[in-house]
PDB file of C-alpha atoms in Angstrom:
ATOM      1  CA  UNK A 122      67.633  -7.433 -41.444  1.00  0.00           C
ATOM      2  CA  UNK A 123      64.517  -7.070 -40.446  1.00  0.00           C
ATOM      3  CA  UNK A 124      62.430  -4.078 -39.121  1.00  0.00           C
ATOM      4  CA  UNK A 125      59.546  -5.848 -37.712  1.00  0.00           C
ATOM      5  CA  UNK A 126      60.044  -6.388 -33.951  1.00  0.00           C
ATOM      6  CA  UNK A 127      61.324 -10.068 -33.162  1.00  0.00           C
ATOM      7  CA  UNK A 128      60.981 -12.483 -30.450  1.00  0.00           C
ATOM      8  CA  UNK A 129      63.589 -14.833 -29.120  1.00  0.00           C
ATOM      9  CA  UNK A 130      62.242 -17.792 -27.195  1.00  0.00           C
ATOM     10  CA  UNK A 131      64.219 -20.094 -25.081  1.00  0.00           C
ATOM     11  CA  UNK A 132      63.356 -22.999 -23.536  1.00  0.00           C
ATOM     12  CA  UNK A 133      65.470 -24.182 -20.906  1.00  0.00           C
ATOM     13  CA  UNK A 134      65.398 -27.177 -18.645  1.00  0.00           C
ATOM     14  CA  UNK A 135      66.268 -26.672 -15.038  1.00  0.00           C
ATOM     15  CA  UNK A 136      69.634 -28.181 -13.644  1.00  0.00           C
ATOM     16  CA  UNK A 137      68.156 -31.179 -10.458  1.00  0.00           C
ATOM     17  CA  UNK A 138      67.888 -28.782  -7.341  1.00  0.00           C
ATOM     18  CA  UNK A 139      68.995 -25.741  -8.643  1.00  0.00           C
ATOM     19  CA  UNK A 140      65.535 -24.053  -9.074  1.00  0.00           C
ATOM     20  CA  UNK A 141      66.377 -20.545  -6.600  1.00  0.00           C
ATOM     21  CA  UNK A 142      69.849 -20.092  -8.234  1.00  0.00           C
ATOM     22  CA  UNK A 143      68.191 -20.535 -11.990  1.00  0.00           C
ATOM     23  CA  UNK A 144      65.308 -18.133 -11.251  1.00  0.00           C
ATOM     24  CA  UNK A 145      67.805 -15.385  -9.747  1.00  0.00           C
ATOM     25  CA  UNK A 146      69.626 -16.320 -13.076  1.00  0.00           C
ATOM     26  CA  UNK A 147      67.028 -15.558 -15.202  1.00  0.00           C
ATOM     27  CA  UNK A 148      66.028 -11.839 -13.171  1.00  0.00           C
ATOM     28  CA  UNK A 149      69.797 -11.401 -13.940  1.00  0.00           C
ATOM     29  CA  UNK A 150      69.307 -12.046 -17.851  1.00  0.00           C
ATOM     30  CA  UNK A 151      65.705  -9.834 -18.172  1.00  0.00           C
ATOM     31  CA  UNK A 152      67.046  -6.908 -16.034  1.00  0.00           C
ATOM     32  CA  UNK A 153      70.261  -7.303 -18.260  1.00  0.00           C
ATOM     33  CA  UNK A 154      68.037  -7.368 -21.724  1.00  0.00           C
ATOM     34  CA  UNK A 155      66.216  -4.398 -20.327  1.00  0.00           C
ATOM     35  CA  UNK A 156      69.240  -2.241 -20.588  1.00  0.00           C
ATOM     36  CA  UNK A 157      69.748  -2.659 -24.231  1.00  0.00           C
ATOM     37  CA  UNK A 158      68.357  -0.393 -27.265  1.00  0.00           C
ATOM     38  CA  UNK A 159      65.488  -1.712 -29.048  1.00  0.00           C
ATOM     39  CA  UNK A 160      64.381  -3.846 -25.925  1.00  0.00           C
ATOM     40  CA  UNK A 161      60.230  -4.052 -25.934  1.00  0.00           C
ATOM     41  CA  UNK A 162      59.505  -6.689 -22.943  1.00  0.00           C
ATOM     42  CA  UNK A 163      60.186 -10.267 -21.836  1.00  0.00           C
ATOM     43  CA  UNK A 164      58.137 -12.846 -19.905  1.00  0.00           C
ATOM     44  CA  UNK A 165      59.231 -16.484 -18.078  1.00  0.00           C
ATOM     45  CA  UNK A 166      56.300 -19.354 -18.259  1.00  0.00           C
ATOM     46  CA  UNK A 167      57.318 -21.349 -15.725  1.00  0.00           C
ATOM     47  CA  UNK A 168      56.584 -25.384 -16.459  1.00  0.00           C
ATOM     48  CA  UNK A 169      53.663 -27.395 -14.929  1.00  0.00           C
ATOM     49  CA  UNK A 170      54.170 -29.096 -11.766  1.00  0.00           C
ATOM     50  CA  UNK A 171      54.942 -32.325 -13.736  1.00  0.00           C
ATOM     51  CA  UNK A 172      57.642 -30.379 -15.560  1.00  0.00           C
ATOM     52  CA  UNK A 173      60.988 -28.654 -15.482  1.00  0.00           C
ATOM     53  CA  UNK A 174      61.175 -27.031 -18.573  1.00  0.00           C
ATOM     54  CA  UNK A 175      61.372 -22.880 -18.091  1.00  0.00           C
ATOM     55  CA  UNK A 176      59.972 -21.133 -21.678  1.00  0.00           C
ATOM     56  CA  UNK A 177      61.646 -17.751 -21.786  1.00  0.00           C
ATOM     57  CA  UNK A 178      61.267 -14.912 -23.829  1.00  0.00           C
ATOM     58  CA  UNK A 179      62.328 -11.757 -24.915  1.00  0.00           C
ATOM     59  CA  UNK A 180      61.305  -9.249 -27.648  1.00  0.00           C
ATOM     60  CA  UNK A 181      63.483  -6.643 -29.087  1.00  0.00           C
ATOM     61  CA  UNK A 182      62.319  -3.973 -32.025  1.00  0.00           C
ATOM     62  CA  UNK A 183      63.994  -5.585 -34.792  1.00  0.00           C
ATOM     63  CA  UNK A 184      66.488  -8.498 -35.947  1.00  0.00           C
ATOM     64  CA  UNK A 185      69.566  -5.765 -35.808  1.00  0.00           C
ATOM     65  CA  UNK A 186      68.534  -4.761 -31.677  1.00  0.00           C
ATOM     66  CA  UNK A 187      67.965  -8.642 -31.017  1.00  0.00           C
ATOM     67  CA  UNK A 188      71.758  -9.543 -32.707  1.00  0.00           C
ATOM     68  CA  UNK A 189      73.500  -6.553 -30.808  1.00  0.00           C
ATOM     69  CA  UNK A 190      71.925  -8.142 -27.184  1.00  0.00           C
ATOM     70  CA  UNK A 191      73.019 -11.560 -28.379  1.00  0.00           C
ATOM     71  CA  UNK A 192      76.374 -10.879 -29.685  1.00  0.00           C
ATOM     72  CA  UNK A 193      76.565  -8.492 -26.479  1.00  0.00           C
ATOM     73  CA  UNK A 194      79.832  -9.280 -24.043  1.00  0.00           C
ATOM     74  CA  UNK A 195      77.683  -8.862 -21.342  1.00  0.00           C
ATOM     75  CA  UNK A 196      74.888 -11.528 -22.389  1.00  0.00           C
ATOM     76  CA  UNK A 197      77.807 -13.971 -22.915  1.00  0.00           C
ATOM     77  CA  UNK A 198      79.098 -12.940 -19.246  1.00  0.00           C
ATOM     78  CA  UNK A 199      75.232 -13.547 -17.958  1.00  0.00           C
ATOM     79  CA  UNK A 200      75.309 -17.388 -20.032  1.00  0.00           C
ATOM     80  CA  UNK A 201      78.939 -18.284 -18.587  1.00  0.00           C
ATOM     81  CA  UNK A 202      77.414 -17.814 -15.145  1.00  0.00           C
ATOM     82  CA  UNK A 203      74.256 -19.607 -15.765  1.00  0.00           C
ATOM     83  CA  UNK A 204      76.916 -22.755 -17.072  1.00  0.00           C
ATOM     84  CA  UNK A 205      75.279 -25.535 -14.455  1.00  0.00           C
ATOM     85  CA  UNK A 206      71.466 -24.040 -14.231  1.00  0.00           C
ATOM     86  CA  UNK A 207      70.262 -25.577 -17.026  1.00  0.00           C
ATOM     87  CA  UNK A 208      70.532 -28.198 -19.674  1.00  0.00           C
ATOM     88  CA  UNK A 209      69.980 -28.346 -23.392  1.00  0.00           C
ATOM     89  CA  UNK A 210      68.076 -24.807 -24.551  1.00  0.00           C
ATOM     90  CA  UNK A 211      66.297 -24.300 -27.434  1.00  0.00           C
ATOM     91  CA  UNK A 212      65.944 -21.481 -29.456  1.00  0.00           C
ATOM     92  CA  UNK A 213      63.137 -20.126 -31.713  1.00  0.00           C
ATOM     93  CA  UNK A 214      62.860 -16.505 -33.524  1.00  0.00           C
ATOM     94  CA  UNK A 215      59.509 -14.979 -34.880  1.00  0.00           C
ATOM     95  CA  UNK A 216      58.904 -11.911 -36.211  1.00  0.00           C
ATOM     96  CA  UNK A 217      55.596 -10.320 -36.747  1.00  0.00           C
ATOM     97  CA  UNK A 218      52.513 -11.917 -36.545  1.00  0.00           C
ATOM     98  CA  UNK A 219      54.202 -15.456 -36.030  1.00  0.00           C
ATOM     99  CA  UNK A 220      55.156 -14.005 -32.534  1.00  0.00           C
ATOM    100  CA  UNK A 221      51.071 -14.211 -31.789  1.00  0.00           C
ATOM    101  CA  UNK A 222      50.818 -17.337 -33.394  1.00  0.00           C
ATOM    102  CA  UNK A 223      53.535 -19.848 -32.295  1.00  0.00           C
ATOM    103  CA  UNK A 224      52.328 -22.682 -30.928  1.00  0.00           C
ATOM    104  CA  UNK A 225      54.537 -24.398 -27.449  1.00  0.00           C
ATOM    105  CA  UNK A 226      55.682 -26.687 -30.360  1.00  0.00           C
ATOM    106  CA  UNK A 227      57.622 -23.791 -32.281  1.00  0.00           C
ATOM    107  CA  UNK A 228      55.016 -24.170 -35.308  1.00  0.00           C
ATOM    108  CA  UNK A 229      53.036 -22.073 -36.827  1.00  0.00           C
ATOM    109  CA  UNK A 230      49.332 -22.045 -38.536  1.00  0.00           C
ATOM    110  CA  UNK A 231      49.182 -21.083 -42.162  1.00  0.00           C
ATOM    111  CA  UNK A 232      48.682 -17.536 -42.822  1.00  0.00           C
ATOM    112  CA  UNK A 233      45.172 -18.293 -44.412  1.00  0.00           C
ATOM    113  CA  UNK A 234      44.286 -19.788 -40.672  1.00  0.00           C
ATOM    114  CA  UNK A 235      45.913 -16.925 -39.309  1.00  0.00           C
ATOM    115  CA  UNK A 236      44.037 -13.970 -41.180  1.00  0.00           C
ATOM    116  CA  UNK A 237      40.600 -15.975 -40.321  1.00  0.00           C
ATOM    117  CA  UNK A 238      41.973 -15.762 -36.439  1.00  0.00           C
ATOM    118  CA  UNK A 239      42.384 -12.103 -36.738  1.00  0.00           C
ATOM    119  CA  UNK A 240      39.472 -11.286 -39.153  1.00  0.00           C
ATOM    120  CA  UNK A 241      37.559 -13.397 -36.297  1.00  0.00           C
ATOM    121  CA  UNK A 242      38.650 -11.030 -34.076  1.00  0.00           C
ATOM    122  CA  UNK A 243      38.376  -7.707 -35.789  1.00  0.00           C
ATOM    123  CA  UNK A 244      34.891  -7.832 -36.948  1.00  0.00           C
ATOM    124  CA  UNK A 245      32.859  -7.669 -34.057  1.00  0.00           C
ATOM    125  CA  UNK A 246      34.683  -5.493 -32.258  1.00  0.00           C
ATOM    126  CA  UNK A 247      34.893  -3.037 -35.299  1.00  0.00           C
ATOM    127  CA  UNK A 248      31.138  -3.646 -35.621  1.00  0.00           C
ATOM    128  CA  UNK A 249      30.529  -2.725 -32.201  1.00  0.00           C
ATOM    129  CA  UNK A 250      33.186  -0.068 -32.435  1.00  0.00           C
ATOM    130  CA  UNK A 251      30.857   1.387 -35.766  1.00  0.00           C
ATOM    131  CA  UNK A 252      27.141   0.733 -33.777  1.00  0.00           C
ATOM    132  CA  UNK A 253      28.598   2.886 -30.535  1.00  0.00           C
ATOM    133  CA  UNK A 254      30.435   5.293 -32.278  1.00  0.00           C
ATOM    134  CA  UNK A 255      29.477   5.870 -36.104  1.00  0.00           C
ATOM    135  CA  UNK A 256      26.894   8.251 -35.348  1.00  0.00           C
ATOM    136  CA  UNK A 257      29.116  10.597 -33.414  1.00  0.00           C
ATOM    137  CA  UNK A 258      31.851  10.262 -36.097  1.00  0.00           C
ATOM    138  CA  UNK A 259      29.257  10.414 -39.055  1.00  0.00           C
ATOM    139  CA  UNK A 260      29.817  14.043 -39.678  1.00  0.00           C
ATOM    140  CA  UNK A 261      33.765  13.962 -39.498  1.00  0.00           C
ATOM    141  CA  UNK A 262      36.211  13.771 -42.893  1.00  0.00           C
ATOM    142  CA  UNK A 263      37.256  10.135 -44.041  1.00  0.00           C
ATOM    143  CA  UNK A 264      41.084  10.595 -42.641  1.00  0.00           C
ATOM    144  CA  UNK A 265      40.105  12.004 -38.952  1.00  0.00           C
ATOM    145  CA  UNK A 266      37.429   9.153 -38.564  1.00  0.00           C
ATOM    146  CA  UNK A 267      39.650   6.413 -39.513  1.00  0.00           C
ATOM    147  CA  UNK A 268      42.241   7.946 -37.600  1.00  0.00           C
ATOM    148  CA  UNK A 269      40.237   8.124 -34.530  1.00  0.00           C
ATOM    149  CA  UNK A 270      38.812   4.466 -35.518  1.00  0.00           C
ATOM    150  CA  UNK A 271      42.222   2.727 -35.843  1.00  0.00           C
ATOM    151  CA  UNK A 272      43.737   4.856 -32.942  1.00  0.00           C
ATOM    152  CA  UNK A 273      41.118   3.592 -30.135  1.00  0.00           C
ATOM    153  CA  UNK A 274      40.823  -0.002 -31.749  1.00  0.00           C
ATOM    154  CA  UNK A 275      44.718  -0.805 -32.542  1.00  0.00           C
ATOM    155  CA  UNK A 276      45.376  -1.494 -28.508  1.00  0.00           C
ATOM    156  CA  UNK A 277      42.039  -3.218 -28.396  1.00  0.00           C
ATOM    157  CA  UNK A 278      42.710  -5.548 -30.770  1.00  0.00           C
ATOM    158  CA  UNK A 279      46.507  -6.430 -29.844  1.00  0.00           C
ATOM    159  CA  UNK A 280      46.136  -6.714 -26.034  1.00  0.00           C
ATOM    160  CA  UNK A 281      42.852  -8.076 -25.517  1.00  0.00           C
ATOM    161  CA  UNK A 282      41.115  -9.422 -28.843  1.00  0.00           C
ATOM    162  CA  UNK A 283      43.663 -11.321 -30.886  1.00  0.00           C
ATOM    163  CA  UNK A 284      45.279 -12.767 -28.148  1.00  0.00           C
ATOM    164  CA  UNK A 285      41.896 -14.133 -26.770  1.00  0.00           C
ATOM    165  CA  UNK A 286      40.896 -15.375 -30.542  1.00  0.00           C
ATOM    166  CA  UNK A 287      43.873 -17.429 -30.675  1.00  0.00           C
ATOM    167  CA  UNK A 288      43.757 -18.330 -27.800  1.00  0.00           C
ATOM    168  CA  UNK A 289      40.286 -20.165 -28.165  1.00  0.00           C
ATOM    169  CA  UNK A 290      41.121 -21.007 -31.696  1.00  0.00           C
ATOM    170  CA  UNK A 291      44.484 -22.701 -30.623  1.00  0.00           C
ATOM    171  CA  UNK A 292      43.270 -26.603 -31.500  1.00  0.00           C
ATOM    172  CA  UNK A 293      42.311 -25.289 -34.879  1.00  0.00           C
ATOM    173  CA  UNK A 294      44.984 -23.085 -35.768  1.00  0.00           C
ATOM    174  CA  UNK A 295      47.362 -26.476 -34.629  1.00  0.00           C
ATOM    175  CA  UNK A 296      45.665 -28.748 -36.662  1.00  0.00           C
ATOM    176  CA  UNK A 297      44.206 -30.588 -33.955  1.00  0.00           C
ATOM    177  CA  UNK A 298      40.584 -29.618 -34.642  1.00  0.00           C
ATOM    178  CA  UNK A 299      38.597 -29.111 -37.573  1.00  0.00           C
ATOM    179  CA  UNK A 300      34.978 -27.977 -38.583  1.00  0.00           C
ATOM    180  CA  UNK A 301      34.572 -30.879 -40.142  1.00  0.00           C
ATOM    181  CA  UNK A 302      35.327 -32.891 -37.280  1.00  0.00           C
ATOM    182  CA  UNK A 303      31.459 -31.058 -36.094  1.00  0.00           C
ATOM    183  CA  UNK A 304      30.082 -32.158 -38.762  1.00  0.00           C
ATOM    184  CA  UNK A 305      30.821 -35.945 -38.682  1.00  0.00           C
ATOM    185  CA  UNK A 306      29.665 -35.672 -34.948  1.00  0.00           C
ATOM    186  CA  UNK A 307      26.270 -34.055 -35.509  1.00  0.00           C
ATOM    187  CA  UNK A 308      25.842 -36.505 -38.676  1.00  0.00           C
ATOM    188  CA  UNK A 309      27.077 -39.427 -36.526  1.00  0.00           C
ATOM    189  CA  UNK A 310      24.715 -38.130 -33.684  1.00  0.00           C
ATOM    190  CA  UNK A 311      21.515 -37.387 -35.305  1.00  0.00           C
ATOM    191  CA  UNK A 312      21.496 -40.598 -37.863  1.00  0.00           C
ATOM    192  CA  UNK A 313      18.326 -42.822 -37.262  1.00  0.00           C
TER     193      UNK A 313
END
């Protein structure tokens, strides 16, 4: 099993009407989770107006953590008296960096596109990270100054940076975009 945390998501579409009983439902399920070794968070997007479909998830510290909550008498209690809230749910694991990188579809890029999304995202901010800082850590040994590097620009980078570079690189990193879709519009724009 794995040791990299995990994330289960679950899409499920809301029974006609029964939209208060389903979100009380889901509280039920998250406070539930919560009480479980290895638990790290959960989240519920709820649909667009035009929509009824609930995307749920929930992130545990490994596969092993994840399988004990599923397998759990107590989750199967929880799902017997959700029986009538929904219809039809999907579910979808990722571990690791595929967690950042799912798409609502359930895909994900290519780990080439991937490294480019985080690379996109590291380098300024360790450049400006190195402009601010290098002088003042100039003088310290190579272990304390990465140390202190990697210790103040680890949160950085997984709460606010790579979230926001896939985020705007979303159309390319689902295939939906591509430079060279740029470069047949400036060619087809400046032709005379």
């Amino acid at each position: 099993m794995s040791a990299s945390p995990v994330t289960l998501m679950v899409a499920r579409r809301v029974a006609s009407g029964r939209y208060h009983d389903f979100n009380r439902w889901l509280n039920e399920g998250r406070d539930l989770a919560a009480d479980f070794p290895g638990y790290l968070g959960s989240g519920v997007l709820a649909p667009p107006n035009s929509d009824d479909e609930y995307q749920i998830i929930f992130r545990f510290s490994s596969s092993d953590t994840l399988s004990a909550w599923e397998h759990s008498a107590s989750r199967n209690a929880w799902l017997q008296r959700g029986k009538g809230l929904y219809n039809a749910p999907h579910e979808h694991r990722a571990t690791g960096l595929d967690a950042w990188f799912q798409s609502s579809s359930g895909t994900t890029p290519p780990r080439w596109k991937q490294a480019v999304a985080v690379w996109l995202a590291f380098f300024p901010v360790s450049l400006l990270f190195n402009w601010i800082f290098g002088s003042a850590l100039a003088d310290w040994s190579m272990v304390p100054r990465v140390l202190a590097s990697t210790m103040m620009l680890t949160p950085v980078m997984v709460f606010l940076f790579i979230p926001l570079s896939t985020r705007l690189l979303a159309p390319w990193l689902e295939g939906k975009w591509s430079p060279l879709d740029l470069l047949s519009r400036w060619r087809h724009e400046h032709r005379t």
